[in-house]
Amino acid sequence: MSEPCANPAAFAGSSVSSDASGSAAHEEPTPHTSHDVLAGIDGGESAVPRGHDLVSHEESGEAMPAAFSERDLRFMKLAQAAAEQARAAGEVPVGAVLVRGDEVIATGFNHPIAAHDPSAHAEMVALRAAAQALENYRLPGCELYVTLEPCLMCAGAIMHARIARVVFGARDPKTGACGSVVDAFADPQLNHHTTVVGGALESECSAALKSFFADRRRAVRAARDAARGAAGSDELR
């Protein structure tokens, strides 16, 4: 696992104005963080239902996984790049990108540990940065791409911000609020309804999380073995 950077909170979230190619025209750092506990992600594939990412197949009547456009995949790759910033800072690698049309408004990566902020998930950071960039706490017409299924906290913020559409990568079988554990977006009584689609670059997003936890387990084992070895050497003296 990479060594934590000196001040990850200094660049965890940013507002960005760019075209569809991803070239940035403006960027301003803003504090933000990410998910700190994702029990279950590193323990194998989840058998949870796919929820929102299933669409009806008109010919057979069967549910089929939603298809993703090249645009969706392009923005999800930007979210993956943001997640790698979290990994470099020693945090769970989750990244988010908020867009309006083909313009990237803001990015964010997970860093609750470094920021001492339980709300510093990638989605929250991106939402805050976008609200500052647009000078509006409402973000109608915007879409959020995130590498991990949002939790209840993030789902609430997404609805309050009036996000039009959410696209996520890996499912979270422990805290996912888009169908894996609960479906925060399915209640018809809510006054705002966000379209949610899951499974974009799912294998890649899941692999990034699993490799992070595998590296962390190896580091813990190595530290434990080193401590035992040191204790054994002391006993032989």
XYZ file of C-alpha atoms in Angstrom:
237
model
C 0.000 0.000 0.000
C 1.304 3.428 -0.819
C 2.511 5.703 1.941
C -0.055 8.392 2.889
C 0.652 11.770 1.388
C 1.538 14.685 3.632
C -1.783 16.445 3.189
C -4.287 14.460 1.128
C -7.151 16.700 2.197
C -5.545 19.522 0.288
C -6.407 17.979 -3.052
C -9.064 15.360 -2.352
C -11.824 17.273 -4.058
C -11.742 19.703 -6.916
C -13.989 21.690 -9.168
C -13.080 21.197 -12.798
C -14.321 22.653 -16.042
C -13.439 20.407 -18.954
C -14.699 19.183 -22.273
C -15.639 15.618 -23.141
C -12.008 14.685 -23.709
C -11.270 15.280 -20.044
C -8.813 18.155 -20.475
C -9.129 20.504 -17.501
C -9.595 24.210 -18.009
C -9.902 25.142 -14.343
C -9.288 23.344 -11.079
C -9.586 24.488 -7.474
C -8.707 22.149 -4.590
C -11.343 21.659 -1.895
C -11.306 19.342 1.135
C -13.005 15.924 0.851
C -12.720 12.252 1.877
C -13.915 8.711 1.182
C -15.250 5.440 2.514
C -13.241 3.994 5.384
C -14.993 0.659 5.972
C -16.104 -1.663 3.174
C -16.414 -5.011 4.893
C -17.372 -7.680 2.411
C -15.869 -6.071 -0.687
C -12.649 -7.985 -0.133
C -14.339 -11.216 0.851
C -15.519 -12.440 -2.533
C -18.270 -11.736 -5.002
C -21.597 -10.565 -3.658
C -24.807 -12.403 -4.464
C -27.013 -9.380 -3.925
C -29.665 -8.470 -6.509
C -28.627 -5.982 -9.173
C -31.584 -3.698 -8.505
C -31.555 -0.580 -10.696
C -29.120 -1.924 -13.242
C -31.665 -4.387 -14.598
C -33.798 -3.374 -17.530
C -36.615 -5.173 -19.231
C -35.872 -7.167 -22.362
C -38.842 -6.456 -24.623
C -38.595 -9.638 -26.660
C -38.145 -12.290 -23.969
C -39.566 -10.412 -20.999
C -36.418 -11.216 -19.019
C -34.371 -8.691 -17.065
C -31.008 -7.899 -18.567
C -28.063 -5.811 -17.322
C -28.170 -2.186 -18.414
C -25.915 -1.214 -21.285
C -23.459 1.642 -20.811
C -22.555 4.208 -23.425
C -19.005 5.186 -24.334
C -19.703 8.430 -22.492
C -20.623 6.534 -19.307
C -17.479 4.453 -19.496
C -15.308 7.500 -20.154
C -16.573 9.295 -17.063
C -16.320 6.133 -14.960
C -12.657 5.875 -15.954
C -12.179 9.414 -14.651
C -13.784 8.294 -11.388
C -11.341 5.372 -11.286
C -8.460 7.804 -11.684
C -9.803 9.777 -8.712
C -9.994 6.531 -6.729
C -6.292 5.984 -7.349
C -5.631 9.298 -5.604
C -7.335 7.843 -2.541
C -5.172 4.718 -2.768
C -2.020 6.843 -3.012
C -3.098 8.609 0.180
C -3.556 5.276 1.966
C -7.355 5.472 1.879
C -9.918 3.024 0.511
C -9.882 3.674 -3.270
C -13.243 5.193 -4.146
C -13.541 8.047 -6.625
C -16.351 10.185 -7.991
C -16.885 12.580 -10.892
C -19.814 14.984 -11.228
C -20.706 16.107 -14.731
C -23.221 18.277 -16.527
C -23.608 17.258 -20.129
C -20.062 16.632 -21.325
C -18.510 19.039 -18.833
C -16.747 17.741 -15.728
C -17.832 20.028 -12.888
C -16.031 18.376 -9.963
C -14.156 15.303 -8.801
C -13.676 13.746 -5.391
C -11.953 10.829 -3.724
C -12.450 9.053 -0.454
C -10.355 10.278 2.513
C -12.280 10.259 5.818
C -9.244 9.075 7.794
C -6.895 11.868 6.765
C -9.628 14.502 7.028
C -10.945 13.198 10.377
C -14.355 13.479 8.730
C -16.832 10.575 8.588
C -18.690 12.316 5.778
C -15.655 12.568 3.492
C -16.797 9.955 1.016
C -15.920 10.502 -2.627
C -19.504 11.398 -3.549
C -19.808 13.952 -0.744
C -16.547 15.595 -1.739
C -17.597 15.847 -5.388
C -21.013 17.238 -4.435
C -19.458 19.899 -2.206
C -16.925 20.921 -4.848
C -19.616 21.090 -7.549
C -21.946 23.169 -5.366
C -19.126 25.636 -4.735
C -18.181 25.746 -8.423
C -21.776 26.376 -9.546
C -22.636 28.501 -6.498
C -25.788 26.495 -5.933
C -26.638 23.787 -3.434
C -29.003 22.307 -6.000
C -27.380 20.530 -8.949
C -30.259 19.757 -11.350
C -29.320 18.164 -14.631
C -26.040 16.850 -13.237
C -24.879 13.236 -13.171
C -22.625 11.535 -10.631
C -20.228 8.720 -11.520
C -18.757 6.806 -8.588
C -16.703 3.616 -8.428
C -18.637 2.150 -5.483
C -22.366 1.971 -4.786
C -23.350 4.967 -2.608
C -24.204 4.473 1.059
C -27.281 5.913 2.793
C -25.490 9.132 3.718
C -24.397 9.767 0.154
C -27.785 8.733 -1.236
C -29.455 11.363 0.945
C -27.051 14.066 -0.192
C -27.538 13.047 -3.824
C -31.306 13.464 -3.503
C -31.012 16.789 -1.665
C -28.726 18.063 -4.436
C -31.320 17.023 -7.043
C -28.836 14.930 -9.014
C -30.541 13.614 -12.148
C -28.622 10.367 -12.570
C -26.119 8.213 -10.690
C -23.870 5.620 -12.322
C -21.838 3.404 -9.992
C -19.307 0.639 -10.527
C -18.888 -2.019 -7.814
C -21.740 -3.052 -5.540
C -21.381 -2.786 -1.781
C -22.993 -5.812 -0.072
C -22.651 -4.270 3.396
C -23.696 -0.626 3.076
C -24.975 -0.183 -0.486
C -28.079 1.993 -0.628
C -28.936 1.492 -4.298
C -30.372 -2.012 -4.000
C -27.647 -4.136 -2.420
C -28.760 -3.622 1.210
C -31.513 -1.021 0.934
C -32.881 0.990 -1.978
C -33.009 4.604 -0.865
C -34.085 5.772 -4.312
C -37.103 3.489 -4.742
C -39.610 5.156 -2.392
C -42.333 6.744 -4.558
C -43.174 9.231 -1.773
C -39.857 11.045 -2.214
C -40.172 14.455 -3.837
C -37.157 13.885 -6.093
C -36.367 10.782 -8.100
C -32.823 10.087 -9.246
C -32.160 7.540 -11.971
C -29.623 4.988 -10.699
C -27.658 2.529 -12.829
C -25.059 0.140 -11.404
C -22.347 -2.100 -12.777
C -20.336 0.252 -14.999
C -16.805 -1.206 -15.243
C -17.855 -3.277 -12.260
C -15.069 -5.867 -12.489
C -12.365 -3.202 -12.646
C -13.841 -1.171 -9.788
C -14.252 -4.278 -7.637
C -10.734 -5.482 -8.424
C -9.265 -2.148 -7.305
C -10.999 -2.442 -3.946
C -10.060 -6.091 -3.486
C -6.406 -5.450 -4.295
C -6.336 -2.600 -1.771
C -7.665 -4.810 1.015
C -5.353 -7.683 -0.002
C -2.352 -5.342 0.194
C -3.502 -4.114 3.584
C -3.892 -7.652 4.913
C -0.385 -8.524 3.711
C 0.993 -5.430 5.423
C -0.762 -6.352 8.671
C 0.586 -9.913 8.511
C 4.107 -8.683 7.776
C 3.975 -6.289 10.721
C 2.658 -9.043 12.990
C 5.365 -11.480 11.874
C 8.044 -8.843 12.392
C 6.768 -8.171 15.904
C 6.800 -11.877 16.717
C 10.317 -12.210 15.348
C 11.512 -9.300 17.466
C 9.876 -10.803 20.557
C 11.564 -14.156 19.881
C 14.971 -12.523 19.528
C 14.517 -10.785 22.886
C 13.717 -14.109 24.579
C 16.946 -15.667 23.261
C 19.115 -12.908 24.710
